[in-house]
mmCIF file of C-alpha atoms and ligand atoms in Angstrom:
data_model
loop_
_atom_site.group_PDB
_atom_site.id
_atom_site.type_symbol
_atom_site.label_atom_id
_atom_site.label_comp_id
_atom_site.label_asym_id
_atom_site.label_seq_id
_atom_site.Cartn_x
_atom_site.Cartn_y
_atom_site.Cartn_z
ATOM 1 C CA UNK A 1175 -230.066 11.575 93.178
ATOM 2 C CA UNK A 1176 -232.529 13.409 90.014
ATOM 3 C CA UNK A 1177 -230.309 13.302 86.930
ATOM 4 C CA UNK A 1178 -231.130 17.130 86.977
ATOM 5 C CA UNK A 1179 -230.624 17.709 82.600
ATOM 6 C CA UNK A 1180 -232.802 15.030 81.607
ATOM 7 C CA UNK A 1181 -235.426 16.718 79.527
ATOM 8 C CA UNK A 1182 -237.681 12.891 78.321
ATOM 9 C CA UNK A 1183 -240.770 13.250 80.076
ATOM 10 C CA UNK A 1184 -241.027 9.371 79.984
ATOM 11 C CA UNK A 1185 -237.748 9.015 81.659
ATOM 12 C CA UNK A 1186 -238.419 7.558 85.383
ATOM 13 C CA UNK A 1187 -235.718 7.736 87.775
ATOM 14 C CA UNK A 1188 -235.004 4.294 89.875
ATOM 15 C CA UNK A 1189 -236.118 5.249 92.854
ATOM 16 C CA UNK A 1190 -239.753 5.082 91.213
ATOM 17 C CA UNK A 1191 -240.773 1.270 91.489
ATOM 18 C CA UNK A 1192 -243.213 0.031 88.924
ATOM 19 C CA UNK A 1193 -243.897 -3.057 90.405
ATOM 20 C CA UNK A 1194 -245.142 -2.245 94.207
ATOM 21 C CA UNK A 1195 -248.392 0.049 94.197
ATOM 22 C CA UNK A 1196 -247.823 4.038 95.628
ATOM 23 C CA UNK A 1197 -249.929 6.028 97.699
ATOM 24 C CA UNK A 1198 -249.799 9.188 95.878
ATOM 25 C CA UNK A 1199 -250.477 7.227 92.539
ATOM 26 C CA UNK A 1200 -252.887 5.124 93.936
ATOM 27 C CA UNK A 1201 -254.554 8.338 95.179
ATOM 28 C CA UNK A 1202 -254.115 9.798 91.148
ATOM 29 C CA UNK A 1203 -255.886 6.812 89.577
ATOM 30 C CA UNK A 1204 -258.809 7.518 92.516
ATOM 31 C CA UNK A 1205 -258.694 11.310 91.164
ATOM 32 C CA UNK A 1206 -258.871 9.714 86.982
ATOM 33 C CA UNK A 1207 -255.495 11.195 86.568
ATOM 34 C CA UNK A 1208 -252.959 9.604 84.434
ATOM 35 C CA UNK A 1209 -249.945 9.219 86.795
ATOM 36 C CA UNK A 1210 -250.460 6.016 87.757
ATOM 37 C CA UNK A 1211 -249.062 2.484 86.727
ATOM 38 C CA UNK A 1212 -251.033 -0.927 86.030
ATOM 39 C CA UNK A 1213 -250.455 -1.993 90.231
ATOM 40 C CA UNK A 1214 -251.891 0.982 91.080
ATOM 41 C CA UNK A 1215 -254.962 0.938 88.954
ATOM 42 C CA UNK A 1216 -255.314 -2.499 90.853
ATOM 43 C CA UNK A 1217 -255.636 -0.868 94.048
ATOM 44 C CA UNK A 1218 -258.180 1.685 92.803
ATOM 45 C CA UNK A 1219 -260.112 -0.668 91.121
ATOM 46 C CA UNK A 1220 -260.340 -3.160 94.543
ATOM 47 C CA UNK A 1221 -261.026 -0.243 96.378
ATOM 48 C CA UNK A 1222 -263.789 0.585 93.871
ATOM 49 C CA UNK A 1223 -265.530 -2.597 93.980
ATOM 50 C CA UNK A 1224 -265.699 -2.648 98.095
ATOM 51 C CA UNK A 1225 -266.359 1.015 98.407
ATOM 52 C CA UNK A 1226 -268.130 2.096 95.037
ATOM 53 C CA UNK A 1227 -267.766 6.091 95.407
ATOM 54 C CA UNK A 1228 -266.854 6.396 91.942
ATOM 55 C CA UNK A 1229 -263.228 8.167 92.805
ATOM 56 C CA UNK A 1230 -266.366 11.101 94.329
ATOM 57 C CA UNK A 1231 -264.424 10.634 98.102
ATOM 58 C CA UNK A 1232 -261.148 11.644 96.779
ATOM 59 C CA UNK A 1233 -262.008 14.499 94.094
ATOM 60 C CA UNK A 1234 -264.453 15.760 97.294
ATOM 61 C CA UNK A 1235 -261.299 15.949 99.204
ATOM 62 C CA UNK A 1236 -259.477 17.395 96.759
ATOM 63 C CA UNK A 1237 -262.062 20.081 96.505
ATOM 64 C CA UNK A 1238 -262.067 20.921 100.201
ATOM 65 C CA UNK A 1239 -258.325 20.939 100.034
ATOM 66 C CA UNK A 1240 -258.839 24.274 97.590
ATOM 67 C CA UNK A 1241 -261.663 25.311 99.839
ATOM 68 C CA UNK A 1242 -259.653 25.780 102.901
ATOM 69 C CA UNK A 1243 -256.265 26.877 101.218
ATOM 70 C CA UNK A 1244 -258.453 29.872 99.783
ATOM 71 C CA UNK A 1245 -260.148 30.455 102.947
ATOM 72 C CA UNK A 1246 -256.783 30.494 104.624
ATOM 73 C CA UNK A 1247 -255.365 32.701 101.801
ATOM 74 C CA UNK A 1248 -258.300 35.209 102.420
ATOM 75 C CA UNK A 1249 -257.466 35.215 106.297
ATOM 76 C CA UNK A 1250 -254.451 36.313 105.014
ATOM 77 C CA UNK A 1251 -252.098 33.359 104.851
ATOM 78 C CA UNK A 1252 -249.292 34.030 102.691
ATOM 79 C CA UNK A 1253 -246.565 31.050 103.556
ATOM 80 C CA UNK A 1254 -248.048 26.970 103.299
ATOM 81 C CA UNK A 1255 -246.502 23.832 104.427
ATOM 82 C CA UNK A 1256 -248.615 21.454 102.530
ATOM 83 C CA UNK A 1257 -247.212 17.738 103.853
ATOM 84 C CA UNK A 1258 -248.272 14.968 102.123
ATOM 85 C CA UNK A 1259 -249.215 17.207 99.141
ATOM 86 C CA UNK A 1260 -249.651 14.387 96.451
ATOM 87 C CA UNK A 1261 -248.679 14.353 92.866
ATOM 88 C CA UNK A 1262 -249.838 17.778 90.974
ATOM 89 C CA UNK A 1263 -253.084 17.519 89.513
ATOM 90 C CA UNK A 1264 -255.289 20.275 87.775
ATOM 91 C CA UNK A 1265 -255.207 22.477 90.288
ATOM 92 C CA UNK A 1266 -252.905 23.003 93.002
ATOM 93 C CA UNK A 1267 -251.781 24.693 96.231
ATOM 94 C CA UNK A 1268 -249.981 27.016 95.137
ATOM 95 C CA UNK A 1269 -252.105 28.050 91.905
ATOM 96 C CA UNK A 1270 -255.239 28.203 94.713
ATOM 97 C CA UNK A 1271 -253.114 30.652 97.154
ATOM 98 C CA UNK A 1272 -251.274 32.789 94.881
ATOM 99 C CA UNK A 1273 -254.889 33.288 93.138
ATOM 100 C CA UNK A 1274 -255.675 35.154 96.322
ATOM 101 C CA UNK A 1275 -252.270 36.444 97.178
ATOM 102 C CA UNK A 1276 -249.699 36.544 94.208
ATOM 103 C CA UNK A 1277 -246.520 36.623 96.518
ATOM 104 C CA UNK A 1278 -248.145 33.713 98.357
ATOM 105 C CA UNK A 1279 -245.139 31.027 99.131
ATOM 106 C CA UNK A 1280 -245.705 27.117 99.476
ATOM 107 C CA UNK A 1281 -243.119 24.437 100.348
ATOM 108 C CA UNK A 1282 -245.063 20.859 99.483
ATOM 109 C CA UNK A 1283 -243.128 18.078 101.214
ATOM 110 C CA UNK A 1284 -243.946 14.446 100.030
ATOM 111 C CA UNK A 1285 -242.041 10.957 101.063
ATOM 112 C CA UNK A 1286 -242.833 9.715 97.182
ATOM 113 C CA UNK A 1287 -239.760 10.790 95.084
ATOM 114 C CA UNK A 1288 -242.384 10.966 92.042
ATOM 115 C CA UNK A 1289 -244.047 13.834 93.645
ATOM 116 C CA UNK A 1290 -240.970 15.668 93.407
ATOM 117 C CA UNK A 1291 -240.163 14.406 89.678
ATOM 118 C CA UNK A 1292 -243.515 15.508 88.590
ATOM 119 C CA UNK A 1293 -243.737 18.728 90.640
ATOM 120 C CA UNK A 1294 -240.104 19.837 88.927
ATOM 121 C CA UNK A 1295 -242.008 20.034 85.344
ATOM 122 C CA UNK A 1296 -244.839 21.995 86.720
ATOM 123 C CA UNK A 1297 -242.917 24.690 89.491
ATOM 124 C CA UNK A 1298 -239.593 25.189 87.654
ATOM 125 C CA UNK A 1299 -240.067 28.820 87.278
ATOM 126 C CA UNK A 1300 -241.763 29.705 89.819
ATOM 127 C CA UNK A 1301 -239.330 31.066 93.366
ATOM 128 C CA UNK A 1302 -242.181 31.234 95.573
ATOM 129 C CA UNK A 1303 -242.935 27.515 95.511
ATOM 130 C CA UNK A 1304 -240.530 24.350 96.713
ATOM 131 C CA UNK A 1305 -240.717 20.948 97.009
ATOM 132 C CA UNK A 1306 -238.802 18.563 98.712
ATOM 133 C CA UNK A 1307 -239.266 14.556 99.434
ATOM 134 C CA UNK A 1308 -239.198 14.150 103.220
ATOM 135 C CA UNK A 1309 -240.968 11.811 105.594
ATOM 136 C CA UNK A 1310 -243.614 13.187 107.886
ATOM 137 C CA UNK A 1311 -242.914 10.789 110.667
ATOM 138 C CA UNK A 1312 -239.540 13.097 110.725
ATOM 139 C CA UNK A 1313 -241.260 16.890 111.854
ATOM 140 C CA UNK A 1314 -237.313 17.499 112.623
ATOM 141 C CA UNK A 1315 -236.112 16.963 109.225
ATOM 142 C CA UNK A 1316 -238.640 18.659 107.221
ATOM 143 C CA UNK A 1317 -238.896 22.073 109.879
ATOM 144 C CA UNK A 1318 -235.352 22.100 110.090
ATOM 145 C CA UNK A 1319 -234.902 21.507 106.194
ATOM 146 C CA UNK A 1320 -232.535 23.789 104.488
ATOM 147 C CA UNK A 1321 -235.295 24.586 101.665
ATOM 148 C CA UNK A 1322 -238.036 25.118 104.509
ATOM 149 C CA UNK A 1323 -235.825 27.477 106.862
ATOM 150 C CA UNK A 1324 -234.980 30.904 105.606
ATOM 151 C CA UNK A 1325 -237.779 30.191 103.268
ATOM 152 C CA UNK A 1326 -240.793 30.205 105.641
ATOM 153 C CA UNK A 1327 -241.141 32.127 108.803
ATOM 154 C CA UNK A 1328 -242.406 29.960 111.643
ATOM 155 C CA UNK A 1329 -242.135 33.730 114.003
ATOM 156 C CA UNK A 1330 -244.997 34.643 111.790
ATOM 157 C CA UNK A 1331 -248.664 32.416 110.934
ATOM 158 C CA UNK A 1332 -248.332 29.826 108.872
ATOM 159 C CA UNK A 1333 -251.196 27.669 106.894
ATOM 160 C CA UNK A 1334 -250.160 23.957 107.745
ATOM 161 C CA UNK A 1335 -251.787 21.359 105.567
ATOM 162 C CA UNK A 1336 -252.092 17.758 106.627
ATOM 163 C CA UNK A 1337 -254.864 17.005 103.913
ATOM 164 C CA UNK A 1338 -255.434 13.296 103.524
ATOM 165 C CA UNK A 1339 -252.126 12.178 104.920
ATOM 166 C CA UNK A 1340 -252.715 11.158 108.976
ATOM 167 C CA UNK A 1341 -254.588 8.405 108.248
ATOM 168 C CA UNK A 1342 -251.362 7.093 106.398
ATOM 169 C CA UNK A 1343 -250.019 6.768 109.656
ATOM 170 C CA UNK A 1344 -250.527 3.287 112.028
ATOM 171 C CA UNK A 1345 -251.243 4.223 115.622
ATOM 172 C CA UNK A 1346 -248.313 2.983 116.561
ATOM 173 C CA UNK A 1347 -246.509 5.776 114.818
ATOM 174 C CA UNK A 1348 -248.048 7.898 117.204
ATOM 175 C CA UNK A 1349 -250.175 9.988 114.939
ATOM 176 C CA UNK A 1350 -251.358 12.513 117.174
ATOM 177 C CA UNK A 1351 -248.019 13.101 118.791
ATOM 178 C CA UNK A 1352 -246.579 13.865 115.480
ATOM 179 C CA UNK A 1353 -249.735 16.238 114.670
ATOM 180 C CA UNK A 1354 -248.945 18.117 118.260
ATOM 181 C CA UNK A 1355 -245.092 18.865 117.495
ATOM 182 C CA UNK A 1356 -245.825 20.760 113.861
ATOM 183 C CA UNK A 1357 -248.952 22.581 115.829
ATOM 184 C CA UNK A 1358 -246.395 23.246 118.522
ATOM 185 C CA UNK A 1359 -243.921 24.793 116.161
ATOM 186 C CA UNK A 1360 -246.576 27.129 114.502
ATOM 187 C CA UNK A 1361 -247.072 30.690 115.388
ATOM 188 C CA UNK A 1362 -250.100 31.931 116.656
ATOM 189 C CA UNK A 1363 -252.403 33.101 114.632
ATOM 190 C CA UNK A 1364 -251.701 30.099 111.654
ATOM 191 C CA UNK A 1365 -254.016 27.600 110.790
ATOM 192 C CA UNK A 1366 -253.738 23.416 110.440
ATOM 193 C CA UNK A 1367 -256.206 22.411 108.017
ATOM 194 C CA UNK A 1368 -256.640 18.102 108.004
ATOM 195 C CA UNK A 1369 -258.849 15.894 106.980
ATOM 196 C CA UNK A 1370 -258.571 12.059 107.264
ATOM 197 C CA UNK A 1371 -260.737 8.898 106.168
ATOM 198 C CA UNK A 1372 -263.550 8.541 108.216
ATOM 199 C CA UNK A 1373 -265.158 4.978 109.673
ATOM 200 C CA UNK A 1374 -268.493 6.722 109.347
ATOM 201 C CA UNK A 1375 -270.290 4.526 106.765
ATOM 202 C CA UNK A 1376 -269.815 1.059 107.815
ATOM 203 C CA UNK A 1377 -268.449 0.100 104.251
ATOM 204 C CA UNK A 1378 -265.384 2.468 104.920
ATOM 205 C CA UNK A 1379 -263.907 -0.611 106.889
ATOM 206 C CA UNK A 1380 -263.559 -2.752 103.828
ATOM 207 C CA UNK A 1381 -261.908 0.022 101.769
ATOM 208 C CA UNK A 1382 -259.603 0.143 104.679
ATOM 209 C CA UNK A 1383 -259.093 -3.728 104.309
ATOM 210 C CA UNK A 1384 -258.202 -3.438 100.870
ATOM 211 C CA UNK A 1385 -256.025 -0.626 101.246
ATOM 212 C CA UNK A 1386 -254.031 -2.194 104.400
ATOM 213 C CA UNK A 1387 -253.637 -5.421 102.505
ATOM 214 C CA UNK A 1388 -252.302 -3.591 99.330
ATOM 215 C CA UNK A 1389 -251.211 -0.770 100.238
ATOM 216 C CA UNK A 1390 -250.029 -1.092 103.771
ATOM 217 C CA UNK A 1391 -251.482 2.136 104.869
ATOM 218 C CA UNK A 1392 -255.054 3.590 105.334
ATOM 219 C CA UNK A 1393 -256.203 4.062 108.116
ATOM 220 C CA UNK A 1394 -259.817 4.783 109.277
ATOM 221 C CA UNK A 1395 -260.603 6.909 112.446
ATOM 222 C CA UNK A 1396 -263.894 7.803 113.901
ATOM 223 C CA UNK A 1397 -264.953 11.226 114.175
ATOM 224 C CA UNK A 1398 -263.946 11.896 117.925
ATOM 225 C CA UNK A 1399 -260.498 10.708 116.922
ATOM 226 C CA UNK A 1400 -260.325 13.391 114.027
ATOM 227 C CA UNK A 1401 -261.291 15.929 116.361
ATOM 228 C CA UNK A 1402 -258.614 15.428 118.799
ATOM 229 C CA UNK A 1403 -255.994 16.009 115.977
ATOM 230 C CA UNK A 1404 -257.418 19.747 116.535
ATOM 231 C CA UNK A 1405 -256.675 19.415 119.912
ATOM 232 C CA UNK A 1406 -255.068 23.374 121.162
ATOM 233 C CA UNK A 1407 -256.938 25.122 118.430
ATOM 234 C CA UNK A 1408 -259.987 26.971 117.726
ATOM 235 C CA UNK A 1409 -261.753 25.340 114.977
ATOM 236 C CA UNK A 1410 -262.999 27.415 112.518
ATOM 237 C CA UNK A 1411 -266.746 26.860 111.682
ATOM 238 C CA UNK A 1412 -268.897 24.736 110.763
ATOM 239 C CA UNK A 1413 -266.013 22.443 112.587
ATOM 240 C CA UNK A 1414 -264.917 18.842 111.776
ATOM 241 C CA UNK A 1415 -267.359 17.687 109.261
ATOM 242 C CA UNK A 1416 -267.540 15.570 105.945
ATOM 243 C CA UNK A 1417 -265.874 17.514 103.705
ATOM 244 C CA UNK A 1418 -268.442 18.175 101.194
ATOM 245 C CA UNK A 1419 -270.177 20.110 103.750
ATOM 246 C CA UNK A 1420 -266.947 22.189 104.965
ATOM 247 C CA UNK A 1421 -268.033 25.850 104.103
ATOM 248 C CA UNK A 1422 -269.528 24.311 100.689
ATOM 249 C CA UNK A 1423 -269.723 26.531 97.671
ATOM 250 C CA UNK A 1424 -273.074 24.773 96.500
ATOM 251 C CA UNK A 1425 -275.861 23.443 98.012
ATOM 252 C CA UNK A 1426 -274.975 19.906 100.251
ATOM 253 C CA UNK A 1427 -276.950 17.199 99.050
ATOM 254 C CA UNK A 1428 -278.520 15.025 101.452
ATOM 255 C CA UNK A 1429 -277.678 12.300 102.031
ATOM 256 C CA UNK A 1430 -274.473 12.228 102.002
ATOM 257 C CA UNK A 1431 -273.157 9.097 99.298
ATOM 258 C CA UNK A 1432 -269.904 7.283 100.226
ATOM 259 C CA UNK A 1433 -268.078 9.526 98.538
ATOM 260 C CA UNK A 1434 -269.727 12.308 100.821
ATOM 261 C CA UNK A 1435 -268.709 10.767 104.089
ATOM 262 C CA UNK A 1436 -265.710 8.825 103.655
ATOM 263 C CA UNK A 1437 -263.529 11.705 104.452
ATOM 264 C CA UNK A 1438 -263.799 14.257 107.541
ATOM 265 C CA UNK A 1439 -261.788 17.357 108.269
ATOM 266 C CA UNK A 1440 -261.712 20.835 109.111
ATOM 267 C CA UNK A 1441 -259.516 24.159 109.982
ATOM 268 C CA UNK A 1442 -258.167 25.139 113.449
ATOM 269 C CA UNK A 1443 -256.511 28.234 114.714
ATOM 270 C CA UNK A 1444 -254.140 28.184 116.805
ATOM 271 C CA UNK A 1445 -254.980 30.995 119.269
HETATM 272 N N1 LIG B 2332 -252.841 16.174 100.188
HETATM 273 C C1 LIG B 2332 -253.231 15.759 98.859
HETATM 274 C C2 LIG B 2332 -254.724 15.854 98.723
HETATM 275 O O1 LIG B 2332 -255.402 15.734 99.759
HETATM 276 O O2 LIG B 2332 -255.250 16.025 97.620
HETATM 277 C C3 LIG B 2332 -252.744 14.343 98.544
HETATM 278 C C4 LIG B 2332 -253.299 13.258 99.461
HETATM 279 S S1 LIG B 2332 -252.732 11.626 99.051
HETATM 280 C C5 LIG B 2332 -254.129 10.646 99.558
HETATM 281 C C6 LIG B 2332 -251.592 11.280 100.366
HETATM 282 C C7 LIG B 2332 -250.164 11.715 100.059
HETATM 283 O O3 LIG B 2332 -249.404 11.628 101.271
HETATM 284 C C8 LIG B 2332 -249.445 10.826 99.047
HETATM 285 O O4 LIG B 2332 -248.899 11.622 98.038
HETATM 286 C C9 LIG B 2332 -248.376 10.113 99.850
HETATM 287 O O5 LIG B 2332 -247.202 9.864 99.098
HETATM 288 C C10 LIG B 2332 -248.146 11.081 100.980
HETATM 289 N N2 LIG B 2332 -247.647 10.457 102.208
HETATM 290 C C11 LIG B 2332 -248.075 9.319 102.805
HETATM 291 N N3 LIG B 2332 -247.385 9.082 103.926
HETATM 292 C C12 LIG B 2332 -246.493 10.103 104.049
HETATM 293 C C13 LIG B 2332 -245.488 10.422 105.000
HETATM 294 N N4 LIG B 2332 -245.256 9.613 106.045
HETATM 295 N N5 LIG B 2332 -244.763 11.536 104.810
HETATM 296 C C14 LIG B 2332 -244.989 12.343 103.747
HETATM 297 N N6 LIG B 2332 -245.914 12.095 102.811
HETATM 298 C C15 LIG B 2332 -246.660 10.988 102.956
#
């Protein structure tokens, strides 16, 4: 467990491995953040020199992320779930929603204990926003979670974020079945935004190989396959698209680079 009192922002607690690369800090060094270590760097950089997008796939993400949790906030979302919510970066969740709706709540769950190390600096003072380290293969665990019930209220709409995170998951883990129980468990009226890698451009297959090989996890899934994730719920327009052109806040430009179509994604409502 967190040694709680310890105030060295260097310290790193032992679950945090050094030596074996993570996903969330893996997905930093994409972003040019600084949370990373030397292995995970080494992923980025492999990634990098099969897929050359610059890190523009991930920060175009990122920016959709913000897009959608404002759009949701404006619909009038006021309680997140935001699984597989990374390690803080510049902006955040919670900064995004509460921008819209002050009294806005968000519980971000993540299975990398360093989420949750970093996170405690950041949200310490602030009661409207948790975060706990739980597993998404385990919808039980984290809906049933002691810091998630009593905290949100599944009898009323929730905004349900599953940004970047499915295509973490092998098919075998049954990706879509997993997807169907947390849209199962929502109220109508909420909204599921996720997006996922996408095995549009042809090159997205050897980013995959790199990230399988090193990684373990990374999945690419062709549009139709993203689309079903939506399956029970009215997708909001313009639909499933690359992100950069999900309700964009400049003008597209065509064509889309690899870092333009390397990720697709959209809201749903559940009716
Ligand atoms: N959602 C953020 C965004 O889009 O900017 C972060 C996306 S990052 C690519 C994926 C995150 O999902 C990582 O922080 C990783 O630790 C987390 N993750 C991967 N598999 C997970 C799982 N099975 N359960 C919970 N979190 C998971």
């Amino acid at each position: 467990s967190w040694n709680w009192t310890h105030r060295d922002p260097d310290y790193l607690p032992p679950e945090i491995d050094t030596t074996k690369p993570s996903i969330a800090r893996v997905y930093d060094a994409f972003l040019g953040g600084k949370d990373n270590f030397a292995v995970d760097r080494a992923v980025a950089m492999e990634g990098m020199r099969h897929f050359p997008d610059r890190g523009e796939g991930a920060r175009n993400n990122r920016a959709m992320l913000f897009r959608g949790v404002k759009y949701m906030a404006e619909q009038g979302i006021d309680q997140f779930l935001d699984i597989g919510s990374g390690l803080p970066t510049m902006d955040n969740t919670h900064s995004v929603a509460q921008r819209i709706n002050p009294a806005a709540k968000v519980v971000y769950v993540d299975n990398d204990p360093i989420v949750l190390a970093h996170a405690r600096a950041i949200l310490q003072t602030d009661e409207r926003t948790r975060v706990i380290t739980a597993d998404m293969r385990e919808p039980g665990v984290i809906l049933n979670h002691p810091e998630v019930e009593g905290f949100l209220d599944f009898s009323r709409p929730v905004g349900l974020l599953l940004v970047a995170v499915v295509h973490h998951l092998a098919d075998a883990e049954d990706p879509n079945g997993l997807v169907d129980t947390y849209k199962t468990r929502l109220a109508p009226g909420s909204y599921m935004q996720l997006t996922h890698f996408c095995s549009c451009a042809p090159e997205m297959r050897e980013l995959e190989a790199v990230l399988l090989q090193m990684l373990g996890t990374g999945r690419a899934r062709d549009m139709p396959e993203i689309v079903r994730f939506f399956d029970g719920l009215d997708l909001v327009e313009p639909g499933v698209v690359h992100v950069p052109e999900w309700r964009p806040e400049e003008p597209v430009r065509y064509p889309l680079d690899l870092g333009g179509v390397c990720v697709a994604g959209g809201i749903g409502r559940k009716p």
